[in-house]
mmCIF file of C-alpha atoms in Angstrom:
data_model
loop_
_atom_site.group_PDB
_atom_site.id
_atom_site.type_symbol
_atom_site.label_atom_id
_atom_site.label_comp_id
_atom_site.label_asym_id
_atom_site.label_seq_id
_atom_site.Cartn_x
_atom_site.Cartn_y
_atom_site.Cartn_z
ATOM 1 C CA MET U 1419 0.000 0.000 0.000
ATOM 2 C CA PHE U 1420 0.979 3.645 -0.170
ATOM 3 C CA PRO U 1421 3.107 5.075 2.641
ATOM 4 C CA SER U 1422 0.361 7.040 4.350
ATOM 5 C CA LEU U 1423 0.568 10.816 4.372
ATOM 6 C CA LEU U 1424 4.151 11.128 3.162
ATOM 7 C CA PRO U 1425 4.891 13.962 0.740
ATOM 8 C CA VAL U 1426 6.621 13.038 -2.491
ATOM 9 C CA ALA U 1427 9.908 14.495 -1.295
ATOM 10 C CA GLU U 1428 9.879 12.062 1.607
ATOM 11 C CA TRP U 1429 9.012 9.089 -0.629
ATOM 12 C CA LYS U 1430 11.980 9.907 -2.834
ATOM 13 C CA LYS U 1431 14.219 10.417 0.182
ATOM 14 C CA ILE U 1432 13.512 6.953 1.563
ATOM 15 C CA GLY U 1433 14.053 5.405 -1.838
ATOM 16 C CA ILE U 1434 10.685 3.821 -2.582
ATOM 17 C CA SER U 1435 10.754 2.334 -6.069
ATOM 18 C CA ALA U 1436 8.463 3.536 -8.825
ATOM 19 C CA SER U 1437 7.030 0.105 -9.518
ATOM 20 C CA THR U 1438 5.737 -0.269 -5.963
ATOM 21 C CA GLU U 1439 4.840 3.175 -4.803
ATOM 22 C CA CYS U 1440 5.094 6.697 -6.069
ATOM 23 C CA SER U 1441 8.260 8.021 -7.594
ATOM 24 C CA SER U 1442 7.092 6.795 -10.976
ATOM 25 C CA CYS U 1443 6.790 10.221 -12.467
ATOM 26 C CA CYS U 1444 9.035 12.735 -10.810
ATOM 27 C CA VAL U 1445 12.221 13.920 -12.401
ATOM 28 C CA LEU U 1446 11.477 14.063 -16.118
ATOM 29 C CA PHE U 1447 8.026 15.660 -16.058
ATOM 30 C CA PRO U 1448 9.158 19.210 -16.759
ATOM 31 C CA PHE U 1449 11.219 18.116 -19.746
ATOM 32 C CA LEU U 1450 8.617 15.726 -21.114
ATOM 33 C CA PHE U 1451 5.500 17.767 -20.754
ATOM 34 C CA LEU U 1452 6.381 21.411 -20.952
ATOM 35 C CA LYS U 1453 7.682 20.707 -24.452
ATOM 36 C CA LYS U 1454 4.443 18.981 -25.438
ATOM 37 C CA MET U 1455 1.890 21.450 -24.129
ATOM 38 C CA ASN U 1456 -0.553 22.771 -26.687
ATOM 39 C CA HIS U 1457 -3.875 24.553 -26.802
ATOM 40 C CA GLU U 1458 -5.795 21.297 -26.398
ATOM 41 C CA THR U 1459 -4.230 20.343 -23.082
ATOM 42 C CA THR U 1460 -3.257 22.824 -20.413
ATOM 43 C CA THR U 1461 -0.414 24.922 -19.073
ATOM 44 C CA LEU U 1462 1.210 25.246 -15.693
ATOM 45 C CA ILE U 1463 -0.116 28.773 -15.409
ATOM 46 C CA SER U 1464 -3.699 27.795 -16.162
ATOM 47 C CA LEU U 1465 -3.472 24.897 -13.741
ATOM 48 C CA LYS U 1466 -2.266 27.177 -10.980
ATOM 49 C CA GLU U 1467 -5.108 29.543 -11.737
ATOM 50 C CA ALA U 1468 -7.581 26.666 -11.772
ATOM 51 C CA MET U 1469 -6.450 25.465 -8.369
ATOM 52 C CA LYS U 1470 -6.163 28.848 -6.630
ATOM 53 C CA ARG U 1471 -9.265 28.360 -4.451
ATOM 54 C CA PHE U 1472 -8.567 24.799 -3.298
ATOM 55 C CA THR U 1473 -7.680 24.265 0.255
ATOM 56 C CA SER U 1474 -4.656 22.115 0.888
ATOM 57 C CA MET U 1475 -6.974 19.305 1.986
ATOM 58 C CA GLU U 1476 -8.868 19.366 -1.303
ATOM 59 C CA LEU U 1477 -5.656 19.545 -3.299
ATOM 60 C CA ASN U 1478 -4.252 16.580 -1.434
ATOM 61 C CA ILE U 1479 -7.372 14.548 -2.115
ATOM 62 C CA LEU U 1480 -7.089 15.266 -5.831
ATOM 63 C CA TYR U 1481 -3.355 14.657 -5.697
ATOM 64 C CA SER U 1482 -4.017 11.247 -4.125
ATOM 65 C CA TYR U 1483 -6.224 10.169 -7.014
ATOM 66 C CA VAL U 1484 -3.717 11.501 -9.534
ATOM 67 C CA ILE U 1485 -0.714 9.713 -8.082
ATOM 68 C CA GLU U 1486 -2.623 6.440 -7.739
ATOM 69 C CA VAL U 1487 -3.647 6.523 -11.384
ATOM 70 C CA LEU U 1488 -0.121 7.319 -12.544
ATOM 71 C CA ILE U 1489 1.173 4.412 -10.474
ATOM 72 C CA CYS U 1490 -1.503 2.162 -11.993
ATOM 73 C CA LEU U 1491 -0.372 3.119 -15.483
ATOM 74 C CA HIS U 1492 3.266 2.409 -14.715
ATOM 75 C CA THR U 1493 2.474 -0.876 -12.973
ATOM 76 C CA ARG U 1494 0.309 -2.047 -15.875
ATOM 77 C CA MET U 1495 3.049 -1.209 -18.351
ATOM 78 C CA LEU U 1496 5.520 -3.329 -16.402
ATOM 79 C CA GLN U 1497 3.035 -6.191 -16.314
ATOM 80 C CA LYS U 1498 2.749 -6.079 -20.074
ATOM 81 C CA LEU U 1499 6.478 -5.588 -20.640
ATOM 82 C CA PRO U 1500 8.166 -7.843 -18.053
ATOM 83 C CA ASP U 1501 11.363 -7.988 -20.102
ATOM 84 C CA LEU U 1502 11.736 -4.215 -19.783
ATOM 85 C CA VAL U 1503 11.163 -3.874 -16.046
ATOM 86 C CA ARG U 1504 14.762 -2.863 -15.388
ATOM 87 C CA SER U 1505 14.872 -0.314 -18.180
ATOM 88 C CA LEU U 1506 11.496 1.253 -17.321
ATOM 89 C CA PRO U 1507 11.882 2.078 -13.618
ATOM 90 C CA THR U 1508 9.575 5.107 -13.734
ATOM 91 C CA LEU U 1509 6.525 6.311 -15.611
ATOM 92 C CA ALA U 1510 8.673 9.096 -17.010
ATOM 93 C CA SER U 1511 10.981 6.473 -18.527
ATOM 94 C CA VAL U 1512 7.962 4.814 -20.137
ATOM 95 C CA LEU U 1513 6.838 8.099 -21.651
ATOM 96 C CA ARG U 1514 10.313 8.817 -22.939
ATOM 97 C CA ARG U 1515 10.754 5.326 -24.387
ATOM 98 C CA LYS U 1516 7.377 5.229 -26.133
ATOM 99 C CA ALA U 1517 8.381 8.208 -28.229
ATOM 100 C CA LYS U 1518 11.248 6.182 -29.700
ATOM 101 C CA ASN U 1519 10.079 2.576 -29.480
ATOM 102 C CA LYS U 1520 7.071 1.419 -31.498
ATOM 103 C CA HIS U 1521 6.434 -1.651 -29.365
ATOM 104 C CA VAL U 1522 6.395 0.371 -26.145
ATOM 105 C CA ARG U 1523 4.124 2.928 -27.801
ATOM 106 C CA ILE U 1524 1.652 0.241 -28.888
ATOM 107 C CA VAL U 1525 1.558 -1.245 -25.385
ATOM 108 C CA TRP U 1526 1.126 2.230 -23.901
ATOM 109 C CA GLU U 1527 -1.819 2.900 -26.175
ATOM 110 C CA SER U 1528 -3.389 -0.415 -25.172
ATOM 111 C CA VAL U 1529 -2.987 0.453 -21.491
ATOM 112 C CA LEU U 1530 -4.624 3.842 -22.002
ATOM 113 C CA GLU U 1531 -7.488 2.101 -23.776
ATOM 114 C CA GLU U 1532 -7.882 -0.322 -20.876
ATOM 115 C CA TYR U 1533 -8.282 2.561 -18.473
ATOM 116 C CA GLY U 1534 -10.391 4.677 -20.811
ATOM 117 C CA LEU U 1535 -7.782 7.424 -20.870
ATOM 118 C CA GLN U 1536 -6.538 9.656 -23.655
ATOM 119 C CA GLU U 1537 -3.118 11.232 -23.998
ATOM 120 C CA ARG U 1538 -4.530 14.622 -23.039
ATOM 121 C CA ASP U 1539 -5.845 13.137 -19.776
ATOM 122 C CA VAL U 1540 -2.398 11.805 -18.902
ATOM 123 C CA THR U 1541 -0.787 15.116 -19.807
ATOM 124 C CA ALA U 1542 -3.200 17.017 -17.557
ATOM 125 C CA LEU U 1543 -2.680 14.583 -14.676
ATOM 126 C CA CYS U 1544 1.087 14.678 -15.048
ATOM 127 C CA THR U 1545 1.057 18.461 -15.142
ATOM 128 C CA PHE U 1546 -1.066 18.514 -12.000
ATOM 129 C CA PHE U 1547 1.547 16.269 -10.397
ATOM 130 C CA LEU U 1548 4.314 18.596 -11.509
ATOM 131 C CA VAL U 1549 2.572 21.630 -10.042
ATOM 132 C CA HIS U 1550 1.477 20.105 -6.741
ATOM 133 C CA GLY U 1551 3.608 17.004 -6.237
ATOM 134 C CA ASN U 1552 6.389 18.751 -4.336
ATOM 135 C CA LYS U 1553 4.140 19.494 -1.364
ATOM 136 C CA GLY U 1554 1.411 16.957 -2.046
ATOM 137 C CA GLU U 1555 0.421 14.391 0.563
ATOM 138 C CA HIS U 1556 -1.217 11.086 -0.224
ATOM 139 C CA TYR U 1557 -4.478 10.451 1.606
ATOM 140 C CA ALA U 1558 -5.638 6.846 1.811
ATOM 141 C CA ALA U 1559 -9.132 6.004 0.538
ATOM 142 C CA ASN U 1560 -10.706 5.887 4.004
ATOM 143 C CA VAL U 1561 -9.229 9.283 4.837
ATOM 144 C CA ARG U 1562 -10.525 10.780 1.594
ATOM 145 C CA GLN U 1563 -13.989 9.459 2.367
ATOM 146 C CA MET U 1564 -13.992 11.191 5.753
ATOM 147 C CA TYR U 1565 -13.338 14.571 4.171
ATOM 148 C CA ILE U 1566 -15.200 14.490 0.856
ATOM 149 C CA LYS U 1567 -18.232 12.323 0.196
ATOM 150 C CA ASP U 1568 -18.583 13.202 -3.494
ATOM 151 C CA VAL U 1569 -15.235 14.126 -5.020
ATOM 152 C CA SER U 1570 -16.646 14.166 -8.565
ATOM 153 C CA PHE U 1571 -19.077 16.899 -7.542
ATOM 154 C CA MET U 1572 -16.198 18.840 -6.005
ATOM 155 C CA ILE U 1573 -14.174 18.555 -9.227
ATOM 156 C CA THR U 1574 -16.966 19.675 -11.544
ATOM 157 C CA ASN U 1575 -17.729 22.660 -9.329
ATOM 158 C CA MET U 1576 -14.215 23.818 -8.550
ATOM 159 C CA VAL U 1577 -12.014 22.880 -11.522
ATOM 160 C CA LYS U 1578 -12.823 25.152 -14.440
ATOM 161 C CA ASN U 1579 -10.035 24.015 -16.763
ATOM 162 C CA GLN U 1580 -11.800 21.460 -18.967
ATOM 163 C CA ALA U 1581 -8.773 19.289 -19.734
ATOM 164 C CA LEU U 1582 -7.876 19.052 -16.055
ATOM 165 C CA GLN U 1583 -11.475 18.459 -15.046
ATOM 166 C CA ASP U 1584 -11.825 15.597 -17.532
ATOM 167 C CA GLY U 1585 -8.572 14.006 -16.411
ATOM 168 C CA LEU U 1586 -9.415 14.257 -12.713
ATOM 169 C CA LEU U 1587 -12.909 12.868 -13.170
ATOM 170 C CA ARG U 1588 -11.512 9.908 -15.079
ATOM 171 C CA ALA U 1589 -8.862 9.376 -12.399
ATOM 172 C CA VAL U 1590 -11.524 9.249 -9.701
ATOM 173 C CA GLN U 1591 -13.583 6.808 -11.744
ATOM 174 C CA ILE U 1592 -10.614 4.502 -12.327
ATOM 175 C CA ILE U 1593 -9.584 4.404 -8.670
ATOM 176 C CA GLU U 1594 -13.110 4.044 -7.306
ATOM 177 C CA GLU U 1595 -13.924 1.229 -9.739
ATOM 178 C CA GLY U 1596 -10.681 -0.488 -8.801
ATOM 179 C CA LYS U 1597 -11.508 -0.131 -5.107
ATOM 180 C CA ALA U 1598 -14.958 -1.597 -5.657
ATOM 181 C CA ALA U 1599 -13.424 -4.623 -7.346
ATOM 182 C CA GLN U 1600 -11.214 -5.378 -4.358
ATOM 183 C CA THR U 1601 -12.162 -7.173 -1.174
ATOM 184 C CA PRO U 1602 -14.139 -4.614 0.854
ATOM 185 C CA GLU U 1603 -12.912 -5.746 4.248
ATOM 186 C CA ASN U 1604 -9.601 -4.134 5.101
ATOM 187 C CA SER U 1605 -7.913 -3.772 8.435
ATOM 188 C CA ARG U 1606 -8.660 -0.432 10.017
ATOM 189 C CA ALA U 1607 -6.076 1.771 11.643
ATOM 190 C CA PRO U 1608 -7.070 3.872 14.663
ATOM 191 C CA LEU U 1609 -8.823 7.096 13.702
ATOM 192 C CA LYS U 1610 -6.007 9.231 15.104
ATOM 193 C CA GLU U 1611 -3.553 7.584 12.689
ATOM 194 C CA LEU U 1612 -5.831 8.264 9.712
ATOM 195 C CA MET U 1613 -6.341 11.973 10.246
ATOM 196 C CA PRO U 1614 -3.883 14.005 8.148
ATOM 197 C CA PRO U 1615 -2.887 17.474 9.225
ATOM 198 C CA VAL U 1616 -4.762 20.193 7.331
ATOM 199 C CA LYS U 1617 -2.369 22.944 6.280
ATOM 200 C CA ASP U 1618 -3.345 26.525 5.548
#
């Protein structure tokens, strides 16, 4: 499972691997995505504007869905390309390799199709990660549920950038459907351990 409530900087510091946890998309995002931005996707500036009125708690909830989806994409790619596990240690490495390798690109496209995602969704989610990942904290599903009962409603009402809104809504759908498919009974940690600090 995810290391509860650790910011990305801490995950990287303790050396958690991309295939198991979260560092799957850190270092190369600026290089990969700032070059590929166009009018159909989004920009860092517009994302910052779109997220101006989110509290840190709301941002962290969205961040949690984003990072889980990006991890899912990377994990699924490794499942489909077991021979390339060593050479694709991060999602960023997958994105870089698919631009040069037809086989990796075809597998990537099949993974996106499995999840019902488009390239513009991934670009928006990755850009969100780039903007907020440095201070983002991952909230586990039970913590998210305590704070926000209907995250899709929150997204449609608060995120005005259409590309980002579409990507976030799809991320929520993917994670919630995946959660529903799992065994519902999970061990519960004490409530005190589940409550993340809410920053101003």
